[in-house]
CSV table of N, CA and C in Angstrom, one decimal:
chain,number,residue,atom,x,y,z
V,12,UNK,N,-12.8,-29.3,-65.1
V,12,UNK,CA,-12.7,-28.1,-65.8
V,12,UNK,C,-13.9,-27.2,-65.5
V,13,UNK,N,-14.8,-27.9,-65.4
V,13,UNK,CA,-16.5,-26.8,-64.8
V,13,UNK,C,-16.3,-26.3,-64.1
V,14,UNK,N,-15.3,-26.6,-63.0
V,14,UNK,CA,-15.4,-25.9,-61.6
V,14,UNK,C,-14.1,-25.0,-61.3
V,15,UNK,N,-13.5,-24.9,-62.4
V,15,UNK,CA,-12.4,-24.3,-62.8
V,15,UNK,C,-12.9,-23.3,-63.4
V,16,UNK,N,-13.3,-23.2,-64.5
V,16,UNK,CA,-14.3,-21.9,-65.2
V,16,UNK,C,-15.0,-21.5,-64.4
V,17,UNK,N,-16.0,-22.4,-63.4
V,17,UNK,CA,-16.7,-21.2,-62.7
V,17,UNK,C,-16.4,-20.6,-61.9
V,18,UNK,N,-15.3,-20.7,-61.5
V,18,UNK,CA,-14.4,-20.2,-60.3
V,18,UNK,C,-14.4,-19.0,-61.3
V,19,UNK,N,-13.6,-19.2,-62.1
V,19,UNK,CA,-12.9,-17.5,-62.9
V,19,UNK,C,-13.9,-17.0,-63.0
V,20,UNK,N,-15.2,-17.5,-63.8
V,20,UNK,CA,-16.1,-16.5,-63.9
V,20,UNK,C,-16.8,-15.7,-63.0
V,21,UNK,N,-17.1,-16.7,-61.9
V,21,UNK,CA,-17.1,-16.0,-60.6
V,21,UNK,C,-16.5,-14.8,-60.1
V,22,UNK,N,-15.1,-14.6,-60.3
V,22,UNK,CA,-14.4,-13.9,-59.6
V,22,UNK,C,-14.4,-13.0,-60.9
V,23,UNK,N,-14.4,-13.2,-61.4
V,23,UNK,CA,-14.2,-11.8,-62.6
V,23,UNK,C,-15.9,-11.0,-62.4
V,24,UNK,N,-16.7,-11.8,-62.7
V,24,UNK,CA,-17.6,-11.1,-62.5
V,24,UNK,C,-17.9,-10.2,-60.8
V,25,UNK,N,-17.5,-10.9,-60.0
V,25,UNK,CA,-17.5,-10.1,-58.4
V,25,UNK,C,-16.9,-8.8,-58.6
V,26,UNK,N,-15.5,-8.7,-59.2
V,26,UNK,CA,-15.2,-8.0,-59.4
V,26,UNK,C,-15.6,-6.6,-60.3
V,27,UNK,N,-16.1,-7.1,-61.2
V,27,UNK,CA,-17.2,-6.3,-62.2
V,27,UNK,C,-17.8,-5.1,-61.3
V,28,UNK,N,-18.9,-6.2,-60.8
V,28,UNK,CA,-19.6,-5.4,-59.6
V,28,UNK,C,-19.3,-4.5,-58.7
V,29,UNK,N,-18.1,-5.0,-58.5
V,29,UNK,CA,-17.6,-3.8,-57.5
V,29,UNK,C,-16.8,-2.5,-58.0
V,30,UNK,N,-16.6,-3.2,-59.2
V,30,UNK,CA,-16.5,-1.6,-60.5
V,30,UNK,C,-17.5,-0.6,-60.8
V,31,UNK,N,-19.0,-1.6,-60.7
V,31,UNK,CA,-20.1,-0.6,-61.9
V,31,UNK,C,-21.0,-0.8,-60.6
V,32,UNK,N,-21.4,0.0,-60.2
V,32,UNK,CA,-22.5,0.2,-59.1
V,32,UNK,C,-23.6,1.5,-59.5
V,33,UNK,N,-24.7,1.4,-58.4
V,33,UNK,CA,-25.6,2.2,-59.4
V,33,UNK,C,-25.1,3.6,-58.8
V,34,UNK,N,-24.3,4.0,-58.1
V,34,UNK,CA,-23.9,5.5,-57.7
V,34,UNK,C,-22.5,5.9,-59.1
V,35,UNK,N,-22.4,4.8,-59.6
V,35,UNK,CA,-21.7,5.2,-60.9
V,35,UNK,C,-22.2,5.5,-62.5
V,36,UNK,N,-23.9,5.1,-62.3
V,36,UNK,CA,-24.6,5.7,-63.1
V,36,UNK,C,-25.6,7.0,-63.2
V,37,UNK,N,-26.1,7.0,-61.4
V,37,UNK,CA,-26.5,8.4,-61.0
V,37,UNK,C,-25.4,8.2,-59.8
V,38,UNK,N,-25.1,9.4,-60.4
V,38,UNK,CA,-23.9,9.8,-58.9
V,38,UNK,C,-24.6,10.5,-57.8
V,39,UNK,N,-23.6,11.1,-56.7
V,39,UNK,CA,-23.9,11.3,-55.7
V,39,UNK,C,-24.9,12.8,-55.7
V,40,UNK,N,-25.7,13.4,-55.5
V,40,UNK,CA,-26.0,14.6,-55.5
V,40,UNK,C,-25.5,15.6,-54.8
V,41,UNK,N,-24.9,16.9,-55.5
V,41,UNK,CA,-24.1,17.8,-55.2
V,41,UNK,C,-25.2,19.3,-54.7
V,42,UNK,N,-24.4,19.9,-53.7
V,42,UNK,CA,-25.7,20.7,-53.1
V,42,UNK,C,-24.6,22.2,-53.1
V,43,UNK,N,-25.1,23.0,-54.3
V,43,UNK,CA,-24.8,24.6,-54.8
V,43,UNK,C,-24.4,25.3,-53.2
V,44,UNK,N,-24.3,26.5,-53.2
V,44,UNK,CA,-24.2,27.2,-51.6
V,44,UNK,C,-25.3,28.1,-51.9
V,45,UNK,N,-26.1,28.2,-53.2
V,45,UNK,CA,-27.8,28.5,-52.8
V,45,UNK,C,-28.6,27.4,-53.0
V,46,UNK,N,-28.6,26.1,-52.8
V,46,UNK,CA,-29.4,24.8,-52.3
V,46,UNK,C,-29.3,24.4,-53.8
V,47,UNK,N,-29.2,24.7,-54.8
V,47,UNK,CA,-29.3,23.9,-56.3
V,47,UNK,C,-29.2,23.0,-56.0
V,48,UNK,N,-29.8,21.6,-56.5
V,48,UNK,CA,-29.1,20.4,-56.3
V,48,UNK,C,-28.7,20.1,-57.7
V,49,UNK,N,-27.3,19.5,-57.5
V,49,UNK,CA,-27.2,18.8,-59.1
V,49,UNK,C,-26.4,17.3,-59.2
V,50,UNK,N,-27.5,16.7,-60.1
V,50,UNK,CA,-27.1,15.2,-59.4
V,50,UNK,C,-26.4,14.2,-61.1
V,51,UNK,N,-25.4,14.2,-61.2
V,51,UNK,CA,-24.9,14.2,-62.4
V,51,UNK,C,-25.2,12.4,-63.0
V,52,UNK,N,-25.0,12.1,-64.0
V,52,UNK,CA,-25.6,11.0,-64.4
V,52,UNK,C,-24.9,10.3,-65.6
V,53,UNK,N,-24.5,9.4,-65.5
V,53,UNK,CA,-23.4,8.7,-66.7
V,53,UNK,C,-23.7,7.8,-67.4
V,54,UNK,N,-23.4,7.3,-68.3
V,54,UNK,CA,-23.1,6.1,-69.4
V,54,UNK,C,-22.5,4.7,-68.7
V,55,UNK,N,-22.8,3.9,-68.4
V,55,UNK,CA,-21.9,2.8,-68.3
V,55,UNK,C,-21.5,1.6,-69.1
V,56,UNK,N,-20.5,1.3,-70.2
V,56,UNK,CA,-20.3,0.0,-70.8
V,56,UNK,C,-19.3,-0.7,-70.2
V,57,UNK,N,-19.7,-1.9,-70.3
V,57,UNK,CA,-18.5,-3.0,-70.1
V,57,UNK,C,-18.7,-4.1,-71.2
V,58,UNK,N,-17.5,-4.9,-71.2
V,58,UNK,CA,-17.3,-5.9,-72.1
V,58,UNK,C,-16.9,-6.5,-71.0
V,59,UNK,N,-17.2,-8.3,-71.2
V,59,UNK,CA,-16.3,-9.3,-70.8
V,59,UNK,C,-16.1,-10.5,-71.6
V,60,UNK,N,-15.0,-11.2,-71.4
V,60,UNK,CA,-14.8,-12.3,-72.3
V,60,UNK,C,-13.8,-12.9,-71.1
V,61,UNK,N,-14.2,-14.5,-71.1
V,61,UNK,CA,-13.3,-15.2,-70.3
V,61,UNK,C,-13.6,-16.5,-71.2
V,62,UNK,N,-12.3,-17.5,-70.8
V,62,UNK,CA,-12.1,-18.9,-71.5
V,62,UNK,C,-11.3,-19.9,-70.7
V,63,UNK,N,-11.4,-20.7,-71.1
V,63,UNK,CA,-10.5,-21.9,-70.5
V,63,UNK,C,-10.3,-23.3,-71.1
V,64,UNK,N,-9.3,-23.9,-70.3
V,64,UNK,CA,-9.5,-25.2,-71.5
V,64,UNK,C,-8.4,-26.0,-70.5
V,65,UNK,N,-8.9,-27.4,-70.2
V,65,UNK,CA,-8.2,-28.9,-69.8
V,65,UNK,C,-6.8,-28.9,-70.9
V,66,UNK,N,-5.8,-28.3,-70.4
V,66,UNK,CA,-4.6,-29.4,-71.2
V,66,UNK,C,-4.1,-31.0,-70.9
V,67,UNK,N,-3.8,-31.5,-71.9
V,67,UNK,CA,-3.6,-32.4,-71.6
V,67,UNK,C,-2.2,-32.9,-71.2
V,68,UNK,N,-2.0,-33.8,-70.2
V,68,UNK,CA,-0.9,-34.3,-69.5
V,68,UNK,C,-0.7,-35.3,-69.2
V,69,UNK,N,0.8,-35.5,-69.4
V,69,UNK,CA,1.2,-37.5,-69.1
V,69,UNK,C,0.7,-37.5,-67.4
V,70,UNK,N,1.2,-36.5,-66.9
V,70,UNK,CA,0.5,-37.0,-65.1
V,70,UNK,C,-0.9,-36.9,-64.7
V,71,UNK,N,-1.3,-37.7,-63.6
V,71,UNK,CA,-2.3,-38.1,-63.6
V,71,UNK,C,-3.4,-36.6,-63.0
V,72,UNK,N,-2.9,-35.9,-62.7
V,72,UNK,CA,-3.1,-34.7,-62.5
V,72,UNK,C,-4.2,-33.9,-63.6
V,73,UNK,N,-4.8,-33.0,-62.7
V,73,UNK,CA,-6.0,-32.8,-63.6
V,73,UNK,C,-5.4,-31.0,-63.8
V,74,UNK,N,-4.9,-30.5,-65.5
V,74,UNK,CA,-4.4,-29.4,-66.0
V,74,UNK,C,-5.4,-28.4,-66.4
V,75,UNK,N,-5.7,-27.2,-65.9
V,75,UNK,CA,-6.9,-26.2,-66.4
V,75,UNK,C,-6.1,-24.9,-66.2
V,76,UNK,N,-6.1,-24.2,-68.1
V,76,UNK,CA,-5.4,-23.2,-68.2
V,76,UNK,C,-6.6,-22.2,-68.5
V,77,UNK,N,-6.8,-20.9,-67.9
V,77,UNK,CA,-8.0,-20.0,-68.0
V,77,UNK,C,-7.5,-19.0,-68.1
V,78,UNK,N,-8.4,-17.9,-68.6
V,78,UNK,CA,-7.8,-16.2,-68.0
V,78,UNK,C,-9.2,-15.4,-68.2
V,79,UNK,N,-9.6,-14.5,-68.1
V,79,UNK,CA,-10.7,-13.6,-68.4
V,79,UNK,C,-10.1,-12.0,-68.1
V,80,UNK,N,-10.8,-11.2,-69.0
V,80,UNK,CA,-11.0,-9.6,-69.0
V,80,UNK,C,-11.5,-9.0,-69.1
V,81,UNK,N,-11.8,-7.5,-68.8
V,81,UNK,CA,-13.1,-6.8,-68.7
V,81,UNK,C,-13.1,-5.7,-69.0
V,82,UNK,N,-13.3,-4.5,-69.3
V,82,UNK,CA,-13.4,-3.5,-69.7
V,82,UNK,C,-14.7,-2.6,-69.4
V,83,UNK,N,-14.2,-1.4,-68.4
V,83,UNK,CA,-15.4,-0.3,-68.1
V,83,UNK,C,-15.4,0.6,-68.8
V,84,UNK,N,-16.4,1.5,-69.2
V,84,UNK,CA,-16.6,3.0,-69.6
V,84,UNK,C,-17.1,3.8,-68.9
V,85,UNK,N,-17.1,5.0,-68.6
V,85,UNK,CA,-18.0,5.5,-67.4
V,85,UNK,C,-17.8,7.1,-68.2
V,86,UNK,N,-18.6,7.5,-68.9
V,86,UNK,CA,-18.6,8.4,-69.9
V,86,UNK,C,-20.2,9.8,-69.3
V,87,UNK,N,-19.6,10.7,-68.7
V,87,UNK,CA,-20.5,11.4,-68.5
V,87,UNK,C,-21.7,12.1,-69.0
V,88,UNK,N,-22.8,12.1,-69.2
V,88,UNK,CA,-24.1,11.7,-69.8
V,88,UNK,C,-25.1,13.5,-69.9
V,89,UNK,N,-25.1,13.6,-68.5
V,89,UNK,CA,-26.2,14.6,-68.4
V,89,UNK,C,-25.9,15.1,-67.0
V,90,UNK,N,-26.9,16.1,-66.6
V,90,UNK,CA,-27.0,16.6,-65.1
V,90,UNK,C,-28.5,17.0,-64.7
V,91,UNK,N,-28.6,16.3,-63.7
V,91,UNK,CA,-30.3,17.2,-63.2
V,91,UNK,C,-30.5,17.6,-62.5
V,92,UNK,N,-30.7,19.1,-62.7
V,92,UNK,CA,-30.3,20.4,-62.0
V,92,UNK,C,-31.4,20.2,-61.2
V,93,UNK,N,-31.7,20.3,-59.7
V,93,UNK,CA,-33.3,20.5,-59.4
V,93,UNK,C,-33.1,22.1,-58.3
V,94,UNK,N,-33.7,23.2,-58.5
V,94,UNK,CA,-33.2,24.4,-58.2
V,94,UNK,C,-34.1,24.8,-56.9
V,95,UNK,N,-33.9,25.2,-56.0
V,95,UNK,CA,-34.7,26.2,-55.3
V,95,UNK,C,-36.3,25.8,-54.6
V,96,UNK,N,-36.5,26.2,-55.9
V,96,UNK,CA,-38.0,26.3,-56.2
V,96,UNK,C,-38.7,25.5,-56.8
V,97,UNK,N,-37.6,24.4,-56.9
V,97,UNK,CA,-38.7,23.0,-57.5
V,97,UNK,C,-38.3,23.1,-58.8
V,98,UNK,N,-38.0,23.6,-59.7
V,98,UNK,CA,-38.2,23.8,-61.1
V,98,UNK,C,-36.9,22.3,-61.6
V,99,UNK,N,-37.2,21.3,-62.1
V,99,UNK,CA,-35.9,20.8,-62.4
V,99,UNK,C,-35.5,20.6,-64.1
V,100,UNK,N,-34.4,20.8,-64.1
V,100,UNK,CA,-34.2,20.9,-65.9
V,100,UNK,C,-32.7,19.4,-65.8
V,101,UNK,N,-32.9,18.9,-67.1
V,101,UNK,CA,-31.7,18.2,-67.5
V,101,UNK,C,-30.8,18.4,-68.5
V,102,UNK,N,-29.9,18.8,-68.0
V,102,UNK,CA,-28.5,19.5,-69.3
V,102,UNK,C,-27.5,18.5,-69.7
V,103,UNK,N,-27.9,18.3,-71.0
V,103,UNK,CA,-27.4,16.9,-71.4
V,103,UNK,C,-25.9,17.7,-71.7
V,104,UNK,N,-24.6,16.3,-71.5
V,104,UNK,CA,-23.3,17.0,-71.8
V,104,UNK,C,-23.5,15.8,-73.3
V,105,UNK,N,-22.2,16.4,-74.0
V,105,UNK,CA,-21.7,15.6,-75.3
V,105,UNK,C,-22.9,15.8,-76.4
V,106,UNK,N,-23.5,14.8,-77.1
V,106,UNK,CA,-24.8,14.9,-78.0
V,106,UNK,C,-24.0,15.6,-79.7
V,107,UNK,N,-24.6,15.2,-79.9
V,107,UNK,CA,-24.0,15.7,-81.7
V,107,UNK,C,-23.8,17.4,-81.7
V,108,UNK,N,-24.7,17.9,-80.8
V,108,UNK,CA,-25.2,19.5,-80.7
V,108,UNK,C,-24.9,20.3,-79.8
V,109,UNK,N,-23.2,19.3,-79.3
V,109,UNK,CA,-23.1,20.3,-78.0
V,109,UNK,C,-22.1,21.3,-78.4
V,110,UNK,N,-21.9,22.2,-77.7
V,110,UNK,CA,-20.8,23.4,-77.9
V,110,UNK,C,-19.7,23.1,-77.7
V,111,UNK,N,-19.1,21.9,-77.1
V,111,UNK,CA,-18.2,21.8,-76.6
V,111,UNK,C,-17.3,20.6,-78.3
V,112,UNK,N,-18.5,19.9,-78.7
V,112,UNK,CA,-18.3,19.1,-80.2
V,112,UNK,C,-17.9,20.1,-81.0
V,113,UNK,N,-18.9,21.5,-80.9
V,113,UNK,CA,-18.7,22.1,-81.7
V,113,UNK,C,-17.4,23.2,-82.1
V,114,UNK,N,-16.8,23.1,-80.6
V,114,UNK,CA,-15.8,23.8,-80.7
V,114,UNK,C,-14.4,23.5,-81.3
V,115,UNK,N,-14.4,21.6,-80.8
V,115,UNK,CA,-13.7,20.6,-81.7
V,115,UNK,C,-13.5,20.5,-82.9
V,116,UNK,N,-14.8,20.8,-83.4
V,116,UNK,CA,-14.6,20.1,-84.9
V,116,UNK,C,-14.9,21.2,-85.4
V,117,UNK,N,-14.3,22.8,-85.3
V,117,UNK,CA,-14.3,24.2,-85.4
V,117,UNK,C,-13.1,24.5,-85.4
V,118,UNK,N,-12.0,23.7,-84.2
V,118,UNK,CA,-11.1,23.9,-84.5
V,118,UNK,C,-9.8,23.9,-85.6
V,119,UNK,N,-10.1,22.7,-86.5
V,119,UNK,CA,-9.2,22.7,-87.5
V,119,UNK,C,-9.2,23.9,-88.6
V,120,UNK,N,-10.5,24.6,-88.8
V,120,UNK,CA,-10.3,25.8,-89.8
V,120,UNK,C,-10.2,26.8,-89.2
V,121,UNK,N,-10.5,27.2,-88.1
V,121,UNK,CA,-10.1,28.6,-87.3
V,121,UNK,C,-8.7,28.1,-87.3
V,122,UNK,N,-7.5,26.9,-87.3
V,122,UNK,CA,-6.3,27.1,-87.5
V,122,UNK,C,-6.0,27.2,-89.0
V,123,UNK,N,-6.7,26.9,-90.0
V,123,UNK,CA,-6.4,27.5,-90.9
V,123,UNK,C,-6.6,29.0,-91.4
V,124,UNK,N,-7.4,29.6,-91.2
V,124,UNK,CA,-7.9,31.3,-90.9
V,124,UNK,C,-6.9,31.3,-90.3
V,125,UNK,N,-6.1,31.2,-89.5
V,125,UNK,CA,-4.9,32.2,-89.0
V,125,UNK,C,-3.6,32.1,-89.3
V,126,UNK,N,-3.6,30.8,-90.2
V,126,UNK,CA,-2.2,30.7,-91.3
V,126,UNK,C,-2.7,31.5,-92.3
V,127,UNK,N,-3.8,31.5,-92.6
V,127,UNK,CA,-4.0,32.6,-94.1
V,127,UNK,C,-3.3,33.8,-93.8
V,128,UNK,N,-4.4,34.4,-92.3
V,128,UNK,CA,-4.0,35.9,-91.9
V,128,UNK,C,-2.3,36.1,-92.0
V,129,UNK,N,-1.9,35.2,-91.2
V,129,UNK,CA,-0.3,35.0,-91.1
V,129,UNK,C,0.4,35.3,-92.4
V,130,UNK,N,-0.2,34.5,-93.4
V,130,UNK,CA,0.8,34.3,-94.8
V,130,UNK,C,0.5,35.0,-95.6
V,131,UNK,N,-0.9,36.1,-95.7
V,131,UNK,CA,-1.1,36.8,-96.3
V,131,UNK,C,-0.2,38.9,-95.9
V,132,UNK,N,0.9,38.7,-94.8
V,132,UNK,CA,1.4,39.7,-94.3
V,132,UNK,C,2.7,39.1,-94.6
């Protein structure tokens, strides 16, 4: 059974790896058509969980039933702008305080404000 589990674990994890590499947490750098560089930068989670287990059998035969699974995130993070002139800034995306949250969770009463306007005509 040891060498049965480590087989799977082995191989689930190889594969892992060739999921989550470090060009998936800083990505490639992108170059503006006035030289900006912007080199974008992500989140990575994974989960794994694998098992296995000897059934037992009238034949003399040795029974090993396994499986494992895994789960990526790759959730975009920030960007770091480096400009021209050297100056570099980082523009974080998402954050409690981004505009883009805020437009979300804005949107359910701006649909209400325009059933008012609606129903009040």
């Amino acid at each position: 059974m040891a060498d049965n589990l480590k087989g799977l674990l082995s191989s689930s994890m190889e594969k892992i790896r060739d999921l989550v590499d470090v060009n998936a947490i800083i990505g490639d750098p992108i170059t503006s058509p006035d030289g900006t560089i912007i080199i974008p930068v992500s989140k990575v989670t994974f989960g794994f969980v694998s098992g296995g287990s000897d059934i037992p059998a009238k034949a003399p035969a040795e029974i090993f039933a396994g499986g494992s699974g895994a789960g990526v995130t790759i959730k975009p993070q920030a960007f770091i702008v480096v400009k021209t002139d050297g100056d570099v800034t980082l523009l974080e995306v998402g954050g409690e305080n981004s505009v883009i949250d805020g437009l979300i969770t804005g949107i359910p009463d701006l649909i209400n404000k325009v059933k008012e306007i609606f129903n009040k005509e």
